[in-house]
């Protein structure tokens, strides 16, 4: 018996390995964990005796296990809510009217600048705990509600502290080009310059972010501005991600692919050429049905073209106060299936295997196989499709997270 060696038996294992049976399933399986890593998976009858003898055996009473879910796109460090704006929009106010009344992203920027780091940690940890209740083990968190160096760094530190507090692994992303801050309203180019020449080098020195991101859209930042940002980021060794083609086809997905981005996110309006560029670059499509739902959009991402081109498809909550106030990953699974036409297996792969790829973490996590982190969710279900079938049910029985932080 050992404190760090476990064997999970009497369970069905959805390994999510591709090229196997549906869900990579092992019915009546077992899984051995040694010091935070998966040591063995297979049929329970084949479990090597030495692994069983050296471990604490936990019987799971016929439950299913999957990789712990991974949310590869959130903005969950923020202060304040946008409830009043939500109410106004549902009463017919336009986005321009809301912005004129002080709403929109910049209202969250004001609240987040005013909040202390401790307040942000507490708010973010509570949101992470909600995601963990639905089986999340790894969550990406973006900055972008500070838009000045001090607040952006405060957000990134808060994201990591919240992960420790909530027992969820966190990857951080600097969303430098999210919105033009009020103090730079008359000098767009000056803002992009200070982000590239002042903030990015300081960020690299402080090691606060794992990647960088931008919002490429009419009304946000242009492809040329994003290219300046990505050039500077790449010189400093940052990986890139991009909010692309959400509300119009601005060539964002192709731009992301040109920089070898980890992912292009949203992509409702991405063209065939954009999809082909993503396929060639290995850029993951991160679909965000929560924003599509909240904004009552009607243009779906090009799922058939993504499939045909073998672009990996991930899903994410996009948890944010303005366009996706959604704290349930099982709801996102359901939306991926019901709104975007993914199969239940594609959707689950989108929150496990492909979500790991969208974070550049596919060698560490996202499937249940020997050598990977033992990040596991245990579910009270009879079949994996139940995860995207029910809405509003608590299905996660417990999680295991391999010991030690990600590097
Ligand atoms: Zn986003």
mmCIF file of C-alpha atoms and ligand atoms in Angstrom:
data_model
loop_
_atom_site.group_PDB
_atom_site.id
_atom_site.type_symbol
_atom_site.label_atom_id
_atom_site.label_comp_id
_atom_site.label_asym_id
_atom_site.label_seq_id
_atom_site.Cartn_x
_atom_site.Cartn_y
_atom_site.Cartn_z
ATOM 1 C CA UNK A 1 0.000 0.000 0.000
ATOM 2 C CA UNK A 2 1.226 3.466 -0.849
ATOM 3 C CA UNK A 3 0.013 7.028 -0.424
ATOM 4 C CA UNK A 4 0.797 7.922 -4.014
ATOM 5 C CA UNK A 5 0.023 4.678 -5.845
ATOM 6 C CA UNK A 6 -3.606 3.942 -6.662
ATOM 7 C CA UNK A 7 -5.462 1.392 -8.707
ATOM 8 C CA UNK A 8 -8.960 2.274 -9.887
ATOM 9 C CA UNK A 9 -10.984 -0.861 -10.611
ATOM 10 C CA UNK A 10 -14.582 -1.875 -11.281
ATOM 11 C CA UNK A 11 -14.933 0.968 -13.770
ATOM 12 C CA UNK A 12 -15.307 1.664 -17.478
ATOM 13 C CA UNK A 13 -12.505 3.760 -18.941
ATOM 14 C CA UNK A 14 -13.092 6.303 -21.720
ATOM 15 C CA UNK A 15 -9.435 6.783 -22.627
ATOM 16 C CA UNK A 16 -10.351 9.213 -25.485
ATOM 17 C CA UNK A 17 -7.486 7.738 -27.509
ATOM 18 C CA UNK A 18 -8.202 8.143 -31.227
ATOM 19 C CA UNK A 19 -8.320 5.235 -33.613
ATOM 20 C CA UNK A 20 -9.826 2.838 -31.046
ATOM 21 C CA UNK A 21 -13.409 1.973 -30.234
ATOM 22 C CA UNK A 22 -15.814 4.841 -29.556
ATOM 23 C CA UNK A 23 -14.452 7.047 -26.768
ATOM 24 C CA UNK A 24 -11.390 4.771 -26.699
ATOM 25 C CA UNK A 25 -13.515 2.793 -24.255
ATOM 26 C CA UNK A 26 -12.331 -0.087 -22.104
ATOM 27 C CA UNK A 27 -15.395 -1.728 -20.581
ATOM 28 C CA UNK A 28 -14.688 -3.366 -17.203
ATOM 29 C CA UNK A 29 -11.330 -1.630 -17.154
ATOM 30 C CA UNK A 30 -8.768 -0.609 -14.587
ATOM 31 C CA UNK A 31 -6.170 2.101 -14.319
ATOM 32 C CA UNK A 32 -3.014 2.203 -12.216
ATOM 33 C CA UNK A 33 -1.566 5.503 -10.966
ATOM 34 C CA UNK A 34 1.982 5.852 -9.654
ATOM 35 C CA UNK A 35 3.168 9.140 -8.210
ATOM 36 C CA UNK A 36 0.743 11.249 -10.168
ATOM 37 C CA UNK A 37 1.207 9.553 -13.532
ATOM 38 C CA UNK A 38 -0.801 6.880 -15.259
ATOM 39 C CA UNK A 39 1.237 3.671 -15.119
ATOM 40 C CA UNK A 40 -1.151 1.291 -16.855
ATOM 41 C CA UNK A 41 -4.656 1.065 -18.349
ATOM 42 C CA UNK A 42 -6.455 -1.991 -19.675
ATOM 43 C CA UNK A 43 -9.109 -4.589 -18.933
ATOM 44 C CA UNK A 44 -9.449 -5.138 -15.208
ATOM 45 C CA UNK A 45 -8.817 -8.879 -15.649
ATOM 46 C CA UNK A 46 -5.378 -8.098 -17.112
ATOM 47 C CA UNK A 47 -4.222 -5.783 -14.301
ATOM 48 C CA UNK A 48 -0.691 -6.923 -13.339
ATOM 49 C CA UNK A 49 -0.618 -8.319 -9.816
ATOM 50 C CA UNK A 50 2.458 -6.305 -8.813
ATOM 51 C CA UNK A 51 0.632 -3.016 -9.618
ATOM 52 C CA UNK A 52 -2.323 -4.061 -7.500
ATOM 53 C CA UNK A 53 -0.155 -5.246 -4.610
ATOM 54 C CA UNK A 54 1.814 -1.998 -4.422
ATOM 55 C CA UNK A 55 -1.215 0.317 -4.462
ATOM 56 C CA UNK A 56 -4.335 1.462 -2.670
ATOM 57 C CA UNK A 57 -7.219 -0.151 -4.575
ATOM 58 C CA UNK A 58 -10.326 1.971 -5.101
ATOM 59 C CA UNK A 59 -13.409 0.243 -6.465
ATOM 60 C CA UNK A 60 -15.621 2.600 -8.483
ATOM 61 C CA UNK A 61 -18.820 0.503 -8.524
ATOM 62 C CA UNK A 62 -19.219 0.405 -12.287
ATOM 63 C CA UNK A 63 -18.770 4.147 -12.861
ATOM 64 C CA UNK A 64 -17.164 5.625 -15.988
ATOM 65 C CA UNK A 65 -13.894 7.495 -15.867
ATOM 66 C CA UNK A 66 -12.585 9.998 -18.439
ATOM 67 C CA UNK A 67 -9.668 12.388 -18.573
ATOM 68 C CA UNK A 68 -10.440 15.339 -16.275
ATOM 69 C CA UNK A 69 -12.083 17.978 -18.458
ATOM 70 C CA UNK A 70 -9.990 20.810 -19.872
ATOM 71 C CA UNK A 71 -11.416 24.273 -20.539
ATOM 72 C CA UNK A 72 -9.026 25.899 -23.044
ATOM 73 C CA UNK A 73 -10.572 29.401 -23.214
ATOM 74 C CA UNK A 74 -11.872 31.467 -20.299
ATOM 75 C CA UNK A 75 -11.830 35.045 -19.050
ATOM 76 C CA UNK A 76 -12.799 34.118 -15.506
ATOM 77 C CA UNK A 77 -10.690 36.665 -13.605
ATOM 78 C CA UNK A 78 -12.882 39.752 -13.478
ATOM 79 C CA UNK A 79 -14.705 41.979 -11.009
ATOM 80 C CA UNK A 80 -18.295 43.144 -11.272
ATOM 81 C CA UNK A 81 -20.923 41.609 -13.501
ATOM 82 C CA UNK A 82 -22.712 42.835 -16.604
ATOM 83 C CA UNK A 83 -26.175 42.009 -15.285
ATOM 84 C CA UNK A 84 -27.575 45.481 -15.970
ATOM 85 C CA UNK A 85 -26.250 45.335 -19.504
ATOM 86 C CA UNK A 86 -27.808 41.893 -19.977
ATOM 87 C CA UNK A 87 -31.119 43.294 -18.815
ATOM 88 C CA UNK A 88 -30.849 46.316 -21.114
ATOM 89 C CA UNK A 89 -29.970 44.162 -24.109
ATOM 90 C CA UNK A 90 -32.938 41.907 -23.539
ATOM 91 C CA UNK A 91 -35.093 45.052 -23.415
ATOM 92 C CA UNK A 92 -33.788 46.022 -26.853
ATOM 93 C CA UNK A 93 -30.810 48.319 -26.221
ATOM 94 C CA UNK A 94 -28.144 48.206 -28.938
ATOM 95 C CA UNK A 95 -24.483 47.522 -28.260
ATOM 96 C CA UNK A 96 -23.695 51.161 -29.119
ATOM 97 C CA UNK A 97 -26.311 52.404 -26.628
ATOM 98 C CA UNK A 98 -24.854 50.134 -23.938
ATOM 99 C CA UNK A 99 -21.324 51.345 -24.655
ATOM 100 C CA UNK A 100 -22.525 54.973 -24.541
ATOM 101 C CA UNK A 101 -24.086 54.260 -21.141
ATOM 102 C CA UNK A 102 -20.710 53.035 -19.839
ATOM 103 C CA UNK A 103 -21.262 49.300 -20.388
ATOM 104 C CA UNK A 104 -19.350 46.751 -22.435
ATOM 105 C CA UNK A 105 -15.826 45.407 -21.942
ATOM 106 C CA UNK A 106 -14.568 48.745 -20.643
ATOM 107 C CA UNK A 107 -16.993 48.614 -17.698
ATOM 108 C CA UNK A 108 -15.397 45.303 -16.655
ATOM 109 C CA UNK A 109 -11.987 46.956 -17.119
ATOM 110 C CA UNK A 110 -12.927 49.707 -14.666
ATOM 111 C CA UNK A 111 -14.202 47.206 -12.064
ATOM 112 C CA UNK A 112 -11.174 44.940 -12.461
ATOM 113 C CA UNK A 113 -8.704 47.819 -12.156
ATOM 114 C CA UNK A 114 -10.462 48.861 -8.933
ATOM 115 C CA UNK A 115 -10.429 45.359 -7.387
ATOM 116 C CA UNK A 116 -7.599 44.176 -5.147
ATOM 117 C CA UNK A 117 -5.615 41.094 -6.101
ATOM 118 C CA UNK A 118 -7.108 39.210 -3.147
ATOM 119 C CA UNK A 119 -10.616 40.053 -4.300
ATOM 120 C CA UNK A 120 -9.828 38.799 -7.809
ATOM 121 C CA UNK A 121 -8.370 35.558 -6.421
ATOM 122 C CA UNK A 122 -11.505 34.902 -4.361
ATOM 123 C CA UNK A 123 -13.836 35.639 -7.284
ATOM 124 C CA UNK A 124 -11.840 33.524 -9.737
ATOM 125 C CA UNK A 125 -11.403 30.597 -7.317
ATOM 126 C CA UNK A 126 -15.167 30.426 -6.806
ATOM 127 C CA UNK A 127 -15.666 30.217 -10.588
ATOM 128 C CA UNK A 128 -12.958 27.564 -10.929
ATOM 129 C CA UNK A 129 -14.686 25.515 -8.223
ATOM 130 C CA UNK A 130 -17.864 25.557 -10.299
ATOM 131 C CA UNK A 131 -15.950 24.296 -13.348
ATOM 132 C CA UNK A 132 -14.282 21.641 -11.185
ATOM 133 C CA UNK A 133 -17.702 20.479 -9.998
ATOM 134 C CA UNK A 134 -18.270 19.460 -13.622
ATOM 135 C CA UNK A 135 -14.974 17.568 -13.757
ATOM 136 C CA UNK A 136 -12.484 20.256 -14.846
ATOM 137 C CA UNK A 137 -8.842 19.577 -14.033
ATOM 138 C CA UNK A 138 -7.129 22.176 -16.233
ATOM 139 C CA UNK A 139 -8.421 25.634 -17.188
ATOM 140 C CA UNK A 140 -6.883 28.334 -19.353
ATOM 141 C CA UNK A 141 -7.411 31.874 -18.025
ATOM 142 C CA UNK A 142 -6.826 35.043 -20.010
ATOM 143 C CA UNK A 143 -6.049 38.522 -18.791
ATOM 144 C CA UNK A 144 -7.459 41.408 -20.844
ATOM 145 C CA UNK A 145 -9.616 43.344 -18.373
ATOM 146 C CA UNK A 146 -6.720 45.463 -17.170
ATOM 147 C CA UNK A 147 -5.263 46.832 -20.397
ATOM 148 C CA UNK A 148 -2.496 48.449 -18.382
ATOM 149 C CA UNK A 149 0.554 46.530 -17.265
ATOM 150 C CA UNK A 150 -0.187 46.734 -13.551
ATOM 151 C CA UNK A 151 -3.718 45.329 -13.810
ATOM 152 C CA UNK A 152 -2.857 42.752 -16.472
ATOM 153 C CA UNK A 153 -0.099 41.355 -14.262
ATOM 154 C CA UNK A 154 -2.428 41.458 -11.239
ATOM 155 C CA UNK A 155 -4.955 39.377 -13.210
ATOM 156 C CA UNK A 156 -2.359 36.805 -14.295
ATOM 157 C CA UNK A 157 -1.043 36.408 -10.740
ATOM 158 C CA UNK A 158 -4.630 36.119 -9.482
ATOM 159 C CA UNK A 159 -5.367 33.419 -12.067
ATOM 160 C CA UNK A 160 -2.510 31.258 -10.822
ATOM 161 C CA UNK A 161 -3.344 31.829 -7.151
ATOM 162 C CA UNK A 162 -6.993 30.965 -7.814
ATOM 163 C CA UNK A 163 -5.910 27.674 -9.394
ATOM 164 C CA UNK A 164 -3.981 26.737 -6.253
ATOM 165 C CA UNK A 165 -6.911 27.746 -4.049
ATOM 166 C CA UNK A 166 -9.496 25.803 -6.096
ATOM 167 C CA UNK A 167 -7.246 22.793 -6.819
ATOM 168 C CA UNK A 168 -7.473 23.223 -10.586
ATOM 169 C CA UNK A 169 -4.454 23.427 -12.879
ATOM 170 C CA UNK A 170 -4.249 26.781 -14.661
ATOM 171 C CA UNK A 171 -2.565 27.982 -17.843
ATOM 172 C CA UNK A 172 -2.381 31.750 -18.243
ATOM 173 C CA UNK A 173 -2.711 33.806 -21.421
ATOM 174 C CA UNK A 174 -1.930 37.511 -21.830
ATOM 175 C CA UNK A 175 -4.802 38.990 -23.848
ATOM 176 C CA UNK A 176 -3.011 42.242 -24.585
ATOM 177 C CA UNK A 177 -5.146 43.285 -27.549
ATOM 178 C CA UNK A 178 -8.642 42.775 -26.119
ATOM 179 C CA UNK A 179 -10.079 46.289 -26.323
ATOM 180 C CA UNK A 180 -8.601 49.759 -26.746
ATOM 181 C CA UNK A 181 -8.422 51.273 -23.240
ATOM 182 C CA UNK A 182 -10.090 54.633 -22.697
ATOM 183 C CA UNK A 183 -6.799 56.432 -22.008
ATOM 184 C CA UNK A 184 -5.495 55.374 -25.444
ATOM 185 C CA UNK A 185 -8.708 56.197 -27.343
ATOM 186 C CA UNK A 186 -6.972 58.726 -29.589
ATOM 187 C CA UNK A 187 -3.780 56.733 -30.179
ATOM 188 C CA UNK A 188 -4.419 53.156 -31.308
ATOM 189 C CA UNK A 189 -0.952 52.749 -32.722
ATOM 190 C CA UNK A 190 0.608 54.050 -29.501
ATOM 191 C CA UNK A 191 -1.280 51.432 -27.484
ATOM 192 C CA UNK A 192 -0.108 48.580 -29.718
ATOM 193 C CA UNK A 193 3.442 49.938 -29.512
ATOM 194 C CA UNK A 194 3.476 50.028 -25.712
ATOM 195 C CA UNK A 195 2.019 46.514 -25.556
ATOM 196 C CA UNK A 196 4.734 45.226 -27.904
ATOM 197 C CA UNK A 197 7.700 47.200 -26.635
ATOM 198 C CA UNK A 198 6.981 47.641 -22.910
ATOM 199 C CA UNK A 199 4.485 45.065 -21.640
ATOM 200 C CA UNK A 200 5.565 41.955 -23.577
ATOM 201 C CA UNK A 201 9.248 42.099 -22.517
ATOM 202 C CA UNK A 202 8.204 42.689 -18.887
ATOM 203 C CA UNK A 203 5.784 39.789 -19.139
ATOM 204 C CA UNK A 204 8.492 37.499 -20.466
ATOM 205 C CA UNK A 205 10.814 38.515 -17.645
ATOM 206 C CA UNK A 206 8.093 37.942 -15.036
ATOM 207 C CA UNK A 207 7.108 34.550 -16.546
ATOM 208 C CA UNK A 208 3.459 35.241 -15.843
ATOM 209 C CA UNK A 209 1.918 33.969 -19.099
ATOM 210 C CA UNK A 210 2.143 30.732 -21.065
ATOM 211 C CA UNK A 211 0.853 32.297 -24.306
ATOM 212 C CA UNK A 212 -0.608 35.502 -25.755
ATOM 213 C CA UNK A 213 -3.921 36.250 -27.421
ATOM 214 C CA UNK A 214 -5.689 39.057 -29.300
ATOM 215 C CA UNK A 215 -9.214 39.940 -30.432
ATOM 216 C CA UNK A 216 -9.097 40.305 -34.222
ATOM 217 C CA UNK A 217 -12.410 41.801 -35.320
ATOM 218 C CA UNK A 218 -13.924 44.945 -36.772
ATOM 219 C CA UNK A 219 -14.331 47.199 -33.719
ATOM 220 C CA UNK A 220 -11.466 45.488 -31.890
ATOM 221 C CA UNK A 221 -8.015 45.076 -33.507
ATOM 222 C CA UNK A 222 -7.042 44.794 -37.182
ATOM 223 C CA UNK A 223 -5.010 41.958 -38.718
ATOM 224 C CA UNK A 224 -2.061 44.366 -39.120
ATOM 225 C CA UNK A 225 -2.152 45.306 -35.419
ATOM 226 C CA UNK A 226 -2.399 41.646 -34.418
ATOM 227 C CA UNK A 227 0.545 40.820 -36.703
ATOM 228 C CA UNK A 228 2.694 43.476 -34.973
ATOM 229 C CA UNK A 229 1.745 41.975 -31.602
ATOM 230 C CA UNK A 230 2.400 38.383 -32.698
ATOM 231 C CA UNK A 231 5.766 39.314 -34.250
ATOM 232 C CA UNK A 232 6.875 40.850 -30.960
ATOM 233 C CA UNK A 233 5.472 37.936 -28.948
ATOM 234 C CA UNK A 234 7.124 35.342 -31.128
ATOM 235 C CA UNK A 235 10.522 37.017 -30.785
ATOM 236 C CA UNK A 236 10.130 36.580 -26.999
ATOM 237 C CA UNK A 237 9.187 32.921 -27.350
ATOM 238 C CA UNK A 238 5.466 33.139 -26.600
ATOM 239 C CA UNK A 239 2.969 30.786 -28.202
ATOM 240 C CA UNK A 240 -0.049 32.504 -29.773
ATOM 241 C CA UNK A 241 -3.834 32.123 -29.776
ATOM 242 C CA UNK A 242 -6.410 34.310 -31.512
ATOM 243 C CA UNK A 243 -10.069 35.357 -31.186
ATOM 244 C CA UNK A 244 -10.846 35.064 -34.889
ATOM 245 C CA UNK A 245 -13.742 35.535 -37.292
ATOM 246 C CA UNK A 246 -16.412 35.616 -34.566
ATOM 247 C CA UNK A 247 -18.716 38.212 -36.101
ATOM 248 C CA UNK A 248 -17.293 38.535 -39.628
ATOM 249 C CA UNK A 249 -14.676 36.883 -41.845
ATOM 250 C CA UNK A 250 -11.670 39.088 -41.216
ATOM 251 C CA UNK A 251 -9.108 36.476 -42.221
ATOM 252 C CA UNK A 252 -8.315 35.866 -38.559
ATOM 253 C CA UNK A 253 -8.028 32.083 -38.749
ATOM 254 C CA UNK A 254 -5.564 32.323 -41.645
ATOM 255 C CA UNK A 255 -3.583 34.945 -39.711
ATOM 256 C CA UNK A 256 -3.429 32.640 -36.681
ATOM 257 C CA UNK A 257 -2.277 29.779 -38.901
ATOM 258 C CA UNK A 258 0.447 31.961 -40.454
ATOM 259 C CA UNK A 259 1.931 32.374 -36.966
ATOM 260 C CA UNK A 260 1.595 28.671 -36.159
ATOM 261 C CA UNK A 261 -0.900 29.584 -33.435
ATOM 262 C CA UNK A 262 -1.969 26.941 -30.943
ATOM 263 C CA UNK A 263 -5.595 27.786 -31.685
ATOM 264 C CA UNK A 264 -8.021 30.028 -33.523
ATOM 265 C CA UNK A 265 -11.082 30.551 -31.346
ATOM 266 C CA UNK A 266 -14.753 31.292 -32.204
ATOM 267 C CA UNK A 267 -14.277 31.072 -36.047
ATOM 268 C CA UNK A 268 -18.002 31.208 -36.881
ATOM 269 C CA UNK A 269 -17.249 33.114 -40.118
ATOM 270 C CA UNK A 270 -13.982 31.417 -41.125
ATOM 271 C CA UNK A 271 -13.776 30.665 -44.859
ATOM 272 C CA UNK A 272 -12.697 27.422 -46.554
ATOM 273 C CA UNK A 273 -9.306 29.017 -47.154
ATOM 274 C CA UNK A 274 -9.008 29.789 -43.448
ATOM 275 C CA UNK A 275 -9.856 26.202 -42.571
ATOM 276 C CA UNK A 276 -7.250 24.920 -45.046
ATOM 277 C CA UNK A 277 -4.621 27.216 -43.507
ATOM 278 C CA UNK A 278 -5.448 25.949 -40.014
ATOM 279 C CA UNK A 279 -5.166 22.343 -41.198
ATOM 280 C CA UNK A 280 -1.752 22.978 -42.742
ATOM 281 C CA UNK A 281 -0.479 24.732 -39.603
ATOM 282 C CA UNK A 282 -1.945 22.263 -37.082
ATOM 283 C CA UNK A 283 -3.904 25.093 -35.464
ATOM 284 C CA UNK A 284 -6.759 23.845 -33.275
ATOM 285 C CA UNK A 285 -10.304 25.189 -33.754
ATOM 286 C CA UNK A 286 -11.692 26.193 -30.345
ATOM 287 C CA UNK A 287 -15.464 26.496 -30.653
ATOM 288 C CA UNK A 288 -17.337 28.634 -28.115
ATOM 289 C CA UNK A 289 -21.036 27.791 -28.181
ATOM 290 C CA UNK A 290 -21.719 29.761 -24.991
ATOM 291 C CA UNK A 291 -21.043 33.097 -26.694
ATOM 292 C CA UNK A 292 -22.982 32.014 -29.778
ATOM 293 C CA UNK A 293 -25.918 31.166 -27.515
ATOM 294 C CA UNK A 294 -25.762 34.282 -25.340
ATOM 295 C CA UNK A 295 -25.444 36.640 -28.307
ATOM 296 C CA UNK A 296 -28.221 34.768 -30.124
ATOM 297 C CA UNK A 297 -25.988 34.382 -33.150
ATOM 298 C CA UNK A 298 -27.135 32.353 -36.138
ATOM 299 C CA UNK A 299 -23.875 31.678 -38.006
ATOM 300 C CA UNK A 300 -22.408 28.335 -36.890
ATOM 301 C CA UNK A 301 -18.687 27.575 -37.228
ATOM 302 C CA UNK A 302 -17.789 25.507 -40.325
ATOM 303 C CA UNK A 303 -17.822 22.143 -38.562
ATOM 304 C CA UNK A 304 -18.177 20.046 -41.739
ATOM 305 C CA UNK A 305 -15.215 21.813 -43.362
ATOM 306 C CA UNK A 306 -13.133 21.428 -40.180
ATOM 307 C CA UNK A 307 -13.894 17.706 -40.104
ATOM 308 C CA UNK A 308 -13.150 17.291 -43.816
ATOM 309 C CA UNK A 309 -9.777 19.012 -43.364
ATOM 310 C CA UNK A 310 -9.016 17.063 -40.142
ATOM 311 C CA UNK A 311 -8.638 20.244 -38.092
ATOM 312 C CA UNK A 312 -8.721 19.289 -34.389
ATOM 313 C CA UNK A 313 -11.917 20.658 -32.799
ATOM 314 C CA UNK A 314 -11.925 21.760 -29.151
ATOM 315 C CA UNK A 315 -14.708 23.279 -27.070
ATOM 316 C CA UNK A 316 -14.493 25.853 -24.284
ATOM 317 C CA UNK A 317 -16.728 27.780 -21.913
ATOM 318 C CA UNK A 318 -15.388 31.253 -22.849
ATOM 319 C CA UNK A 319 -16.514 32.060 -19.290
ATOM 320 C CA UNK A 320 -16.743 35.863 -19.222
ATOM 321 C CA UNK A 321 -19.148 38.443 -17.810
ATOM 322 C CA UNK A 322 -20.352 39.928 -21.092
ATOM 323 C CA UNK A 323 -21.005 37.188 -23.626
ATOM 324 C CA UNK A 324 -20.717 33.798 -21.880
ATOM 325 C CA UNK A 325 -21.620 33.816 -18.178
ATOM 326 C CA UNK A 326 -21.561 30.008 -18.170
ATOM 327 C CA UNK A 327 -19.916 28.103 -15.346
ATOM 328 C CA UNK A 328 -20.843 24.549 -16.394
ATOM 329 C CA UNK A 329 -18.705 22.501 -18.764
ATOM 330 C CA UNK A 330 -21.445 19.892 -19.151
ATOM 331 C CA UNK A 331 -23.693 22.676 -20.458
ATOM 332 C CA UNK A 332 -20.959 23.515 -22.984
ATOM 333 C CA UNK A 333 -20.810 19.840 -24.030
ATOM 334 C CA UNK A 334 -24.549 19.865 -24.606
ATOM 335 C CA UNK A 335 -24.336 23.119 -26.584
ATOM 336 C CA UNK A 336 -21.521 21.778 -28.745
ATOM 337 C CA UNK A 337 -23.737 18.878 -29.703
ATOM 338 C CA UNK A 338 -27.104 20.631 -29.918
ATOM 339 C CA UNK A 339 -26.066 23.999 -31.386
ATOM 340 C CA UNK A 340 -22.985 23.117 -33.463
ATOM 341 C CA UNK A 341 -23.800 19.546 -34.523
ATOM 342 C CA UNK A 342 -20.829 17.798 -32.942
ATOM 343 C CA UNK A 343 -21.302 14.161 -32.020
ATOM 344 C CA UNK A 344 -21.236 13.460 -28.260
ATOM 345 C CA UNK A 345 -17.851 11.787 -28.761
ATOM 346 C CA UNK A 346 -16.449 14.750 -30.730
ATOM 347 C CA UNK A 347 -17.710 17.111 -28.031
ATOM 348 C CA UNK A 348 -16.071 15.102 -25.235
ATOM 349 C CA UNK A 349 -12.829 14.924 -27.235
ATOM 350 C CA UNK A 350 -13.176 18.703 -27.567
ATOM 351 C CA UNK A 351 -13.054 19.137 -23.783
ATOM 352 C CA UNK A 352 -10.282 16.565 -23.261
ATOM 353 C CA UNK A 353 -7.841 15.469 -25.988
ATOM 354 C CA UNK A 354 -8.260 18.416 -28.368
ATOM 355 C CA UNK A 355 -8.521 20.961 -25.553
ATOM 356 C CA UNK A 356 -5.109 19.757 -24.361
ATOM 357 C CA UNK A 357 -3.780 20.273 -27.887
ATOM 358 C CA UNK A 358 -5.228 23.810 -27.936
ATOM 359 C CA UNK A 359 -3.006 24.546 -24.921
ATOM 360 C CA UNK A 360 0.051 22.754 -26.307
ATOM 361 C CA UNK A 361 -0.329 20.218 -23.472
ATOM 362 C CA UNK A 362 -1.163 17.103 -25.487
ATOM 363 C CA UNK A 363 1.889 15.177 -24.364
ATOM 364 C CA UNK A 364 0.969 15.766 -20.706
ATOM 365 C CA UNK A 365 -2.793 15.359 -20.474
ATOM 366 C CA UNK A 366 -6.091 14.952 -22.344
ATOM 367 C CA UNK A 367 -6.166 11.162 -22.744
ATOM 368 C CA UNK A 368 -5.856 8.261 -20.321
ATOM 369 C CA UNK A 369 -2.684 6.426 -21.301
ATOM 370 C CA UNK A 370 0.528 5.369 -19.619
ATOM 371 C CA UNK A 371 2.909 8.262 -19.003
ATOM 372 C CA UNK A 372 0.346 11.046 -18.841
ATOM 373 C CA UNK A 373 -0.703 12.966 -15.759
ATOM 374 C CA UNK A 374 -3.305 11.108 -13.733
ATOM 375 C CA UNK A 375 -5.914 13.836 -14.160
ATOM 376 C CA UNK A 376 -9.148 11.878 -14.063
ATOM 377 C CA UNK A 377 -12.865 12.547 -13.671
ATOM 378 C CA UNK A 378 -15.199 9.853 -12.284
ATOM 379 C CA UNK A 379 -18.820 10.016 -13.455
ATOM 380 C CA UNK A 380 -22.177 8.702 -12.266
ATOM 381 C CA UNK A 381 -23.292 7.634 -15.759
ATOM 382 C CA UNK A 382 -24.052 4.467 -17.695
ATOM 383 C CA UNK A 383 -22.590 5.721 -21.011
ATOM 384 C CA UNK A 384 -20.286 8.628 -21.987
ATOM 385 C CA UNK A 385 -22.965 10.189 -24.221
ATOM 386 C CA UNK A 386 -24.865 11.021 -21.021
ATOM 387 C CA UNK A 387 -22.328 13.767 -20.365
ATOM 388 C CA UNK A 388 -23.737 15.841 -23.236
ATOM 389 C CA UNK A 389 -27.301 14.523 -22.893
ATOM 390 C CA UNK A 390 -28.407 15.872 -19.521
ATOM 391 C CA UNK A 391 -28.670 19.563 -18.756
ATOM 392 C CA UNK A 392 -28.347 20.741 -15.177
ATOM 393 C CA UNK A 393 -27.413 17.466 -13.497
ATOM 394 C CA UNK A 394 -24.463 16.896 -11.210
ATOM 395 C CA UNK A 395 -22.733 13.910 -12.818
ATOM 396 C CA UNK A 396 -19.148 14.221 -11.593
ATOM 397 C CA UNK A 397 -18.548 11.864 -8.665
ATOM 398 C CA UNK A 398 -14.956 12.984 -7.960
ATOM 399 C CA UNK A 399 -11.702 14.022 -9.585
ATOM 400 C CA UNK A 400 -8.108 12.840 -9.289
ATOM 401 C CA UNK A 401 -5.302 15.244 -10.135
ATOM 402 C CA UNK A 402 -1.791 13.839 -10.419
ATOM 403 C CA UNK A 403 0.461 15.434 -7.816
ATOM 404 C CA UNK A 404 2.726 18.356 -8.682
ATOM 405 C CA UNK A 405 2.138 21.388 -10.842
ATOM 406 C CA UNK A 406 2.505 21.547 -14.585
ATOM 407 C CA UNK A 407 5.720 23.051 -15.831
HETATM 408 ZN ZN1 LIG B 1 -12.786 34.891 -25.446
#
